[in-house]
GROMACS .gro file of C-alpha atoms in nm:
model
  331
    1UNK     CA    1   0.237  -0.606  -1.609
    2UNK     CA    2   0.347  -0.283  -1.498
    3UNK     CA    3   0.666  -0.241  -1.283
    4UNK     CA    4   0.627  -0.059  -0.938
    5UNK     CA    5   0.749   0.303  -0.962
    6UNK     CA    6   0.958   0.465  -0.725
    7UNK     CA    7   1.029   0.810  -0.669
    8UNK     CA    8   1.338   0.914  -0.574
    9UNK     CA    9   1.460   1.282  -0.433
   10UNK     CA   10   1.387   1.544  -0.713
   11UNK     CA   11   1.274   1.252  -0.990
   12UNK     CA   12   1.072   0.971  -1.127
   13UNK     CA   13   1.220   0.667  -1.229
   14UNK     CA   14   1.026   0.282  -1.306
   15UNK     CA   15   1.221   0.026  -1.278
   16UNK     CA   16   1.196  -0.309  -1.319
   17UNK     CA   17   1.506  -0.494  -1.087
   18UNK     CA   18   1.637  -0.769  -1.293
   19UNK     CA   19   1.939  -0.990  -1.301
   20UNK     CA   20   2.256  -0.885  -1.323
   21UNK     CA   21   2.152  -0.555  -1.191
   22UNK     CA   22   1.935  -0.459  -1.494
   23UNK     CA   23   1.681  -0.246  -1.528
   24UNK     CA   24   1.433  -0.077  -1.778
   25UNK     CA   25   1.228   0.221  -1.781
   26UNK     CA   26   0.817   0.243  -1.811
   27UNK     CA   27   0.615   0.462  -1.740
   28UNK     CA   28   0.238   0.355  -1.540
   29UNK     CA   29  -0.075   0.408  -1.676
   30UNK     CA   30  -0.322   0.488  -1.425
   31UNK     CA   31  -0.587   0.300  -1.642
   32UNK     CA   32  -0.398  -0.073  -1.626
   33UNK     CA   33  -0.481  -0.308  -1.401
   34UNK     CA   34  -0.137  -0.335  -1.202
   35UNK     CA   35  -0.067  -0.214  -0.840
   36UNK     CA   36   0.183   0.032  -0.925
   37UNK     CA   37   0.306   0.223  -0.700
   38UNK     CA   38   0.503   0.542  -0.627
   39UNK     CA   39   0.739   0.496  -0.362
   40UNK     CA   40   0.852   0.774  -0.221
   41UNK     CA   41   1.075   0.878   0.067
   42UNK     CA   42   0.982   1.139   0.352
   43UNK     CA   43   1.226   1.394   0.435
   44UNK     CA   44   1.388   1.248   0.712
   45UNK     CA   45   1.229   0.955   0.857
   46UNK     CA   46   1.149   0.642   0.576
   47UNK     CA   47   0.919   0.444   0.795
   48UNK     CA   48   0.589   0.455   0.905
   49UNK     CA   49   0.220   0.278   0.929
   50UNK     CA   50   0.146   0.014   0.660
   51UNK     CA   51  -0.168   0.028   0.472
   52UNK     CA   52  -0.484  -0.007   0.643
   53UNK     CA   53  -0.338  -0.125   0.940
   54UNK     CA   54  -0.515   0.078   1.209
   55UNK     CA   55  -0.793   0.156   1.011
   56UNK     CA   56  -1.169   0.119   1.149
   57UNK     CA   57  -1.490   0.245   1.005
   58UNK     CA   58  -1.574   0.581   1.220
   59UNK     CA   59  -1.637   0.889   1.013
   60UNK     CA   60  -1.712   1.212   1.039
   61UNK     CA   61  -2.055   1.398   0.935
   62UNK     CA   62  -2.214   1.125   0.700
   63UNK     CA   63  -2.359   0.736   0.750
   64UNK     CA   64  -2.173   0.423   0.649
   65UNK     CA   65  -2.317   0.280   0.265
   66UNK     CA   66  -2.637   0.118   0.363
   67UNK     CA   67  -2.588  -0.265   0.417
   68UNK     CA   68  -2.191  -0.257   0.416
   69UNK     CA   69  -2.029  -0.455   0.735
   70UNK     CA   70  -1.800  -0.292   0.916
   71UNK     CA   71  -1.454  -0.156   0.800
   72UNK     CA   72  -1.614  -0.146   0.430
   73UNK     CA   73  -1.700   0.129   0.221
   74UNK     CA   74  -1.715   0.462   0.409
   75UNK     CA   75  -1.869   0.628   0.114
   76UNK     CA   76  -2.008   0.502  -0.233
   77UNK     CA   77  -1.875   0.625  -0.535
   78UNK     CA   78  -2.139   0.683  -0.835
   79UNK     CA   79  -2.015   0.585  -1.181
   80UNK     CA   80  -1.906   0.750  -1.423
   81UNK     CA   81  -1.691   1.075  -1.482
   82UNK     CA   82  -1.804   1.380  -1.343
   83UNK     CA   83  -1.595   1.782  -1.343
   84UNK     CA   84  -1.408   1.866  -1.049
   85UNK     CA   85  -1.631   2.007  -0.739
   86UNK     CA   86  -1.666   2.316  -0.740
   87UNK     CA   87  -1.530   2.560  -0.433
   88UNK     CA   88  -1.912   2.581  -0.271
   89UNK     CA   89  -1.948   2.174  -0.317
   90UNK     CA   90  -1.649   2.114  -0.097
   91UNK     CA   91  -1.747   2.340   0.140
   92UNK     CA   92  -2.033   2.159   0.198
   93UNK     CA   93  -1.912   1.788   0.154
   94UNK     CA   94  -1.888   1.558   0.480
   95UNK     CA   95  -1.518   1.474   0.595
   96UNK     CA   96  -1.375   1.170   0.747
   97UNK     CA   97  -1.127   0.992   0.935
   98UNK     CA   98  -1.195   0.598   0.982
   99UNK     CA   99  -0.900   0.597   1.234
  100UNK     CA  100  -0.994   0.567   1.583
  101UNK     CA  101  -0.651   0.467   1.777
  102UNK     CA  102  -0.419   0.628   1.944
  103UNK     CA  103  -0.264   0.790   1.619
  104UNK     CA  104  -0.594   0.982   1.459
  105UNK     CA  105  -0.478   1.330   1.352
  106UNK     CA  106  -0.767   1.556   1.347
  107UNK     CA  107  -0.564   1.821   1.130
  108UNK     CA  108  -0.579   1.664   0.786
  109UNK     CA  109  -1.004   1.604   0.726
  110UNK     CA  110  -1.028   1.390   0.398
  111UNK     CA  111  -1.380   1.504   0.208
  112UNK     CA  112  -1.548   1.282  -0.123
  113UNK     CA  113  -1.760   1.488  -0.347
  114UNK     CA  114  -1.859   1.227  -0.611
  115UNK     CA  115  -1.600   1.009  -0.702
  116UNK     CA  116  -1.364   1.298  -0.605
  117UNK     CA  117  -1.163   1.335  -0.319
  118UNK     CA  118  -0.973   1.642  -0.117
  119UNK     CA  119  -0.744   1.669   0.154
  120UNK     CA  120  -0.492   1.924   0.352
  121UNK     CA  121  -0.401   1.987   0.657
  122UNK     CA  122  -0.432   2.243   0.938
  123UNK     CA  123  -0.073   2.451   0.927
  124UNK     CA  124   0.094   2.229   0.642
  125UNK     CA  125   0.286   2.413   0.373
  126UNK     CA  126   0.338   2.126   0.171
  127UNK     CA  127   0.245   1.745   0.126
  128UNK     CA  128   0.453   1.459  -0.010
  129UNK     CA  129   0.362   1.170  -0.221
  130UNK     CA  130   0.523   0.822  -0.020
  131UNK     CA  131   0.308   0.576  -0.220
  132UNK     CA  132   0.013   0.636  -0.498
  133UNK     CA  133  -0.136   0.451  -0.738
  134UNK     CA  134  -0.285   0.744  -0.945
  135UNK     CA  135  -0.108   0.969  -1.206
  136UNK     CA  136  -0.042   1.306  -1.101
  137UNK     CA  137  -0.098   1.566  -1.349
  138UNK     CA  138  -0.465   1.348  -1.514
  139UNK     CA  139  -0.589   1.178  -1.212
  140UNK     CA  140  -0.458   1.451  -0.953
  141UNK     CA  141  -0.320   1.767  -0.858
  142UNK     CA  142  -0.148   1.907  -0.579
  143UNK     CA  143  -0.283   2.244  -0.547
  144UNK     CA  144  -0.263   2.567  -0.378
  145UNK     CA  145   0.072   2.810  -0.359
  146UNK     CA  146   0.228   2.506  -0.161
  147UNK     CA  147   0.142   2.223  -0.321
  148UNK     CA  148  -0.037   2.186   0.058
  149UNK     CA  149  -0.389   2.069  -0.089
  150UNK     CA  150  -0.461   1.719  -0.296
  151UNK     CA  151  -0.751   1.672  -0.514
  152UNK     CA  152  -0.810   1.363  -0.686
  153UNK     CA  153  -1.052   1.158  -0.908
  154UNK     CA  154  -1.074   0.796  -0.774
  155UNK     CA  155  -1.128   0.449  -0.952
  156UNK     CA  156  -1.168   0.120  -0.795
  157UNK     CA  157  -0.845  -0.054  -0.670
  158UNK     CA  158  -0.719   0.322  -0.583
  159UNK     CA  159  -0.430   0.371  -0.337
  160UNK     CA  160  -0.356   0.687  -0.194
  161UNK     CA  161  -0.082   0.779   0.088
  162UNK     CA  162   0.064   1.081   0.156
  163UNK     CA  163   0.275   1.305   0.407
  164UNK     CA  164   0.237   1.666   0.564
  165UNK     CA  165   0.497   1.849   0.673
  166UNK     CA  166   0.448   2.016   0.939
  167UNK     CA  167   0.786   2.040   1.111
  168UNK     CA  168   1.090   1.840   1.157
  169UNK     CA  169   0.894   1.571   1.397
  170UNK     CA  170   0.543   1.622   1.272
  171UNK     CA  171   0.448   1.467   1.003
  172UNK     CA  172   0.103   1.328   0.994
  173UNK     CA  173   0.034   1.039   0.712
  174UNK     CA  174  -0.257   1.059   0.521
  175UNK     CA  175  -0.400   0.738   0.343
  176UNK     CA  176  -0.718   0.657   0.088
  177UNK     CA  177  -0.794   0.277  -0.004
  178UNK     CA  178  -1.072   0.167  -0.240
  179UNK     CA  179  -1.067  -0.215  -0.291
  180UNK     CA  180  -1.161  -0.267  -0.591
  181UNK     CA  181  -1.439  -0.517  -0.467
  182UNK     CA  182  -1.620  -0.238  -0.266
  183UNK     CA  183  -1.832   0.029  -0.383
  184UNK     CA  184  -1.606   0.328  -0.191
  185UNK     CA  185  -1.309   0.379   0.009
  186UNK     CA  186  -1.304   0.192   0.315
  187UNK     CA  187  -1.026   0.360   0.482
  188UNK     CA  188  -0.967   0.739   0.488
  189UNK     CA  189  -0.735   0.826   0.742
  190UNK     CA  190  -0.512   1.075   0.908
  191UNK     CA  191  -0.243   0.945   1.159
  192UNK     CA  192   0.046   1.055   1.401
  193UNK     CA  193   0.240   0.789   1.289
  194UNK     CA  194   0.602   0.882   1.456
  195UNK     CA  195   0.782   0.710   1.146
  196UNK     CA  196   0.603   0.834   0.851
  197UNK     CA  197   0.524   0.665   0.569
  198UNK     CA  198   0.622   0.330   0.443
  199UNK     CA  199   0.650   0.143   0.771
  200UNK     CA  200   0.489  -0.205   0.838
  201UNK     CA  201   0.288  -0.288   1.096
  202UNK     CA  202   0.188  -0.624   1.088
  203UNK     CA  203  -0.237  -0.719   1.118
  204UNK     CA  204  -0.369  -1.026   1.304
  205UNK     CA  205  -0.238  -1.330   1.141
  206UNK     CA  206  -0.481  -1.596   0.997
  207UNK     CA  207  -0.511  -1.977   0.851
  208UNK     CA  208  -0.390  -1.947   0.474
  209UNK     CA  209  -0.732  -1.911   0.281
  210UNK     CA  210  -0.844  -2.173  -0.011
  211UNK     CA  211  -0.686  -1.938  -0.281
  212UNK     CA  212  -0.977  -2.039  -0.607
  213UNK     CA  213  -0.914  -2.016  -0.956
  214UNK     CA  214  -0.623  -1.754  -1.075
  215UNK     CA  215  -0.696  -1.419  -1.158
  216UNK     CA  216  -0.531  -1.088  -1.250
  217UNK     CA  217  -0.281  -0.896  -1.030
  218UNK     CA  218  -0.439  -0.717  -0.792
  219UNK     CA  219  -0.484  -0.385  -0.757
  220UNK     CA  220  -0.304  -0.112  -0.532
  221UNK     CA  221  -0.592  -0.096  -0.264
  222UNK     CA  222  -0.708  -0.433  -0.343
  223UNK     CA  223  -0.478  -0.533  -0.080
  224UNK     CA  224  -0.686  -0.361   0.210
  225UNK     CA  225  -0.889  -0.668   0.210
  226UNK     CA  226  -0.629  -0.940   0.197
  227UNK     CA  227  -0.570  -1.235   0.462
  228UNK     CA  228  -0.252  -1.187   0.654
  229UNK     CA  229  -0.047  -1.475   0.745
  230UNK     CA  230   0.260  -1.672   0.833
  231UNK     CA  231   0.304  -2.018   0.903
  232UNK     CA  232   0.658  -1.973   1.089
  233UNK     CA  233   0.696  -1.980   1.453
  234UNK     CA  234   0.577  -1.635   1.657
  235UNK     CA  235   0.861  -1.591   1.886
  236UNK     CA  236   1.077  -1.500   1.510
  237UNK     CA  237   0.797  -1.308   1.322
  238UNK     CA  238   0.982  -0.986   1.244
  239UNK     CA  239   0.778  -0.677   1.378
  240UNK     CA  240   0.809  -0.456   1.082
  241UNK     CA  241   0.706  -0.719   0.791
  242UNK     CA  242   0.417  -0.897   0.706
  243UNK     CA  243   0.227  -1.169   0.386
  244UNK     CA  244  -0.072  -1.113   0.260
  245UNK     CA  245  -0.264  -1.331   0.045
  246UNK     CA  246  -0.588  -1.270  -0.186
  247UNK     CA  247  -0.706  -1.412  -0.485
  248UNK     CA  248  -0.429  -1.633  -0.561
  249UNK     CA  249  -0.139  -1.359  -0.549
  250UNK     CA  250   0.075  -1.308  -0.199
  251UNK     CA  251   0.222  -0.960  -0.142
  252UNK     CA  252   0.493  -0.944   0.130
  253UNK     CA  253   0.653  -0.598   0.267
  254UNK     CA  254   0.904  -0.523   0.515
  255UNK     CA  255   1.046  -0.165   0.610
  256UNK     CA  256   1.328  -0.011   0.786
  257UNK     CA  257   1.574   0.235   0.828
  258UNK     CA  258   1.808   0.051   0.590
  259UNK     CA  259   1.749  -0.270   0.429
  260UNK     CA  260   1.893  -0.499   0.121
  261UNK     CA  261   1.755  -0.779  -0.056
  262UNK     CA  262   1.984  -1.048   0.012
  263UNK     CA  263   1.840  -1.279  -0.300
  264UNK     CA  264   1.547  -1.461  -0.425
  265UNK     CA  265   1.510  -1.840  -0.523
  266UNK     CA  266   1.168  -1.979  -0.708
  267UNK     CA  267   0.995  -1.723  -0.818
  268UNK     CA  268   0.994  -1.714  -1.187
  269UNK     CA  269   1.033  -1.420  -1.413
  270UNK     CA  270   1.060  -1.110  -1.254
  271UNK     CA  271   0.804  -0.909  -1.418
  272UNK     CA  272   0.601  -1.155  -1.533
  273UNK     CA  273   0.606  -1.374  -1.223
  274UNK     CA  274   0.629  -1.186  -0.981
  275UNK     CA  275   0.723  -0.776  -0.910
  276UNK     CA  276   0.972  -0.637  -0.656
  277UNK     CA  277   0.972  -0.306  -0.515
  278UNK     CA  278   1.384  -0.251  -0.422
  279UNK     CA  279   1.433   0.024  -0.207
  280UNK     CA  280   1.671   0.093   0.091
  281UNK     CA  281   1.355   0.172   0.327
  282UNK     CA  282   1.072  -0.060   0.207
  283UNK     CA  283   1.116  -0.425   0.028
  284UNK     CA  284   0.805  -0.551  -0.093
  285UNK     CA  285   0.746  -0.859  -0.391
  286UNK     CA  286   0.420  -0.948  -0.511
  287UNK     CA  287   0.385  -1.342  -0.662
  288UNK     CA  288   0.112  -1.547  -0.812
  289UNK     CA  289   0.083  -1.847  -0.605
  290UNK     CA  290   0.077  -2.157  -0.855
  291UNK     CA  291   0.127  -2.545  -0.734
  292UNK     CA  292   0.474  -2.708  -0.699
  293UNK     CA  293   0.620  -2.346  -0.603
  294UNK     CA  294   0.883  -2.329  -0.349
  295UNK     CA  295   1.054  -2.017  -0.337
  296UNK     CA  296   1.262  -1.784  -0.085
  297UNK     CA  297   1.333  -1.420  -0.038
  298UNK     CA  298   1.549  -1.318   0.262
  299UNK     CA  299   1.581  -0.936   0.331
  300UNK     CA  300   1.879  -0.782   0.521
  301UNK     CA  301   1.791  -0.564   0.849
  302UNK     CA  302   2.114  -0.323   0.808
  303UNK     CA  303   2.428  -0.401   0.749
  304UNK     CA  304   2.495  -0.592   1.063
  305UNK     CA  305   2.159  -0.736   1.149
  306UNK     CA  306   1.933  -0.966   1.174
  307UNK     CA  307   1.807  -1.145   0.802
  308UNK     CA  308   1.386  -1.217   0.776
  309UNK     CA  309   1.298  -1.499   0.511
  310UNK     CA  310   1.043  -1.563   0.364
  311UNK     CA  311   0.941  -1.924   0.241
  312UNK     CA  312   0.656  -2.043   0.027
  313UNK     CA  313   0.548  -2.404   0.003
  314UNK     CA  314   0.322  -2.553  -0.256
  315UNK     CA  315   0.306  -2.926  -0.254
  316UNK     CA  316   0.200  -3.087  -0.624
  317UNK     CA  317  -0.180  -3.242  -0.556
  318UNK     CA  318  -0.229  -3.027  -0.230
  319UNK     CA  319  -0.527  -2.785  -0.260
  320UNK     CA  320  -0.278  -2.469  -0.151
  321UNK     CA  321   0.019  -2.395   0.002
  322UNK     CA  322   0.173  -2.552   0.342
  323UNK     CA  323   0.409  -2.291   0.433
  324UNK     CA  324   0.362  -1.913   0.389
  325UNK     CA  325   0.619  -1.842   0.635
  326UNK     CA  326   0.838  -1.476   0.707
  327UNK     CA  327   1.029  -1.499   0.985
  328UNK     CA  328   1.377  -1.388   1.139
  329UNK     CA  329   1.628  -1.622   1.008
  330UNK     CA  330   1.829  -1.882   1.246
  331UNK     CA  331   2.138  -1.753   1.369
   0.00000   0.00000   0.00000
């Protein structure tokens, strides 16, 4: 399995966290089947909207894929490779923004030409990476004298999110999810997030789902269409992480403006067994769920406050787990 990537200010560096304060180095393929990601600060602020968390399926200039429900596919992608669009195609290719709250930024139009995509914004010099599961320099470019312009060639399980700046305290998010189960994006949105990137906002929870037989690691926008949940008790859900479960696997992410991973109990191998991304503004682990487990993360809130833990409870002959549980620890 690949190790989640994080970018830090002025560099690339994968690691893999491992005991003893260990790490290694490899570099991400944009081919594998992982859900690599590049993590990557914004300038100032290191929190924002989570994934697909607002999203809804309104568009711009073009018709939903005939026969998908609701918050699916915005677009359909036709297979196989095809060159880069040509100035005259974009010009005349449809662009979209499936957010429809509060937050929708009207500045930053994402367009699809093929299984291509293009974005900028209206007055932004520049835009930052915060968290991409493509490789830039063979599956995109940053173009323009600014770097203000991203073009990309999509594949299923694709996970897109970037930043504009646009000033000090404007700095709209812009985010492109293709579940790998769908035959387009279904979200392609620009926000007003007033965090940024990298902030969680937890979705609607729901009943843990009957997980099936095992199967691979999901894939960076896989998670669009996961079931969020947590078994603990409301009144100590923390409002800035949430679980998610699909196919077997359970992703949970938390953000901040400072956070520490405390430790971890039960979860195997890190690596193999499960993947952490470690970074002092977004903890996130991803696990395969297998019978017997019962395991425990607990993530620091700064240095003086409050701890969330999460809890995972798979009795032996039960058809899935009990407890999927994150919640603000007991003082």
């Amino acid at each position: 399995m690949r190790s989640l990537l994080v970018l830090g200010a002025g560099a690339v560096a994968s690691l893999a966290f491992g005991c003893a304060g260990e790490a290694t180095t490899e570099r991400a393929s944009s081919s594998a089947r992982s859900s690599a990601f590049v993590e990557a600060p914004s300038l100032a602020s290191l929190s924002g909207t989570s994934f697909g968390a607002s999203s809804s399926a309104s568009q711009n200039n073009s018709a939903p894929v005939a026969g998908a429900p609701a918050s699916r596919a915005i677009v359909k992608i036709p297979a196989g490779r095809t060159p880069e669009p040509t100035t005259i195609e974009w010009e005349g290719a449809p662009t979209f923004n499936t957010n429809t709250s509060a937050l929708r930024d009207e500045r930053c139009p994402i367009a699809f030409v093929r299984e291509w995509v293009r974005f900028s914004c209206k007055g932004g010099p520049f835009l930052l990476p915060s968290r991409v599961s493509m490789k830039a320099g063979s599956d995109y470019w940053l173009r323009g004298v600014a770097n203000d312009t991203f073009i990309g060639r999509l594949t299923p399980g694709a996970f897109i999110e970037f930043s504009a700046y646009l000033g000090e305290a404007d700095r709209p998010v812009i985010r492109v999810v293709w579940p790998s189960g769908q035959p387009g994006p279904s979200v392609a949105e620009a926000i007003k997030d007033p965090g940024g990137p990298l902030a969680v906002h937890p979705r609607e929870v729901k009943p843990i789902p009957e997980l099936g037989p095992p199967g691979p690691r999901p894939l960076a926008g896989d998670w669009q269409d996961a079931t969020p949940v947590n078994t603990g008790a409301p009144a100590r859900w923390p409002k800035s992480c949430e679980v998610l479960v699909l196919r077997g696997w359970l992703r949970w992410h938390c953000s901040g403006p400072f956070l520490f991973l405390r430790n971890t109990e039960g979860f195997g191998k890190l690596g193999k067994d499960h993947f952490l991304t470690n970074t002092s503004n977004l903890m996130a682990g991803e696990v395969q769920l297998v019978t017997g487990m019962r395991a425990v993360a607990r993530v620091q809130f700064d240095l003086d406050g409050p701890t969330a833990e999460l809890r995972i409870h798979w009795p032996v002959n039960e058809p899935k787990p009990s407890e999927i549980s994150i919640q603000t620890a007991s003082q």
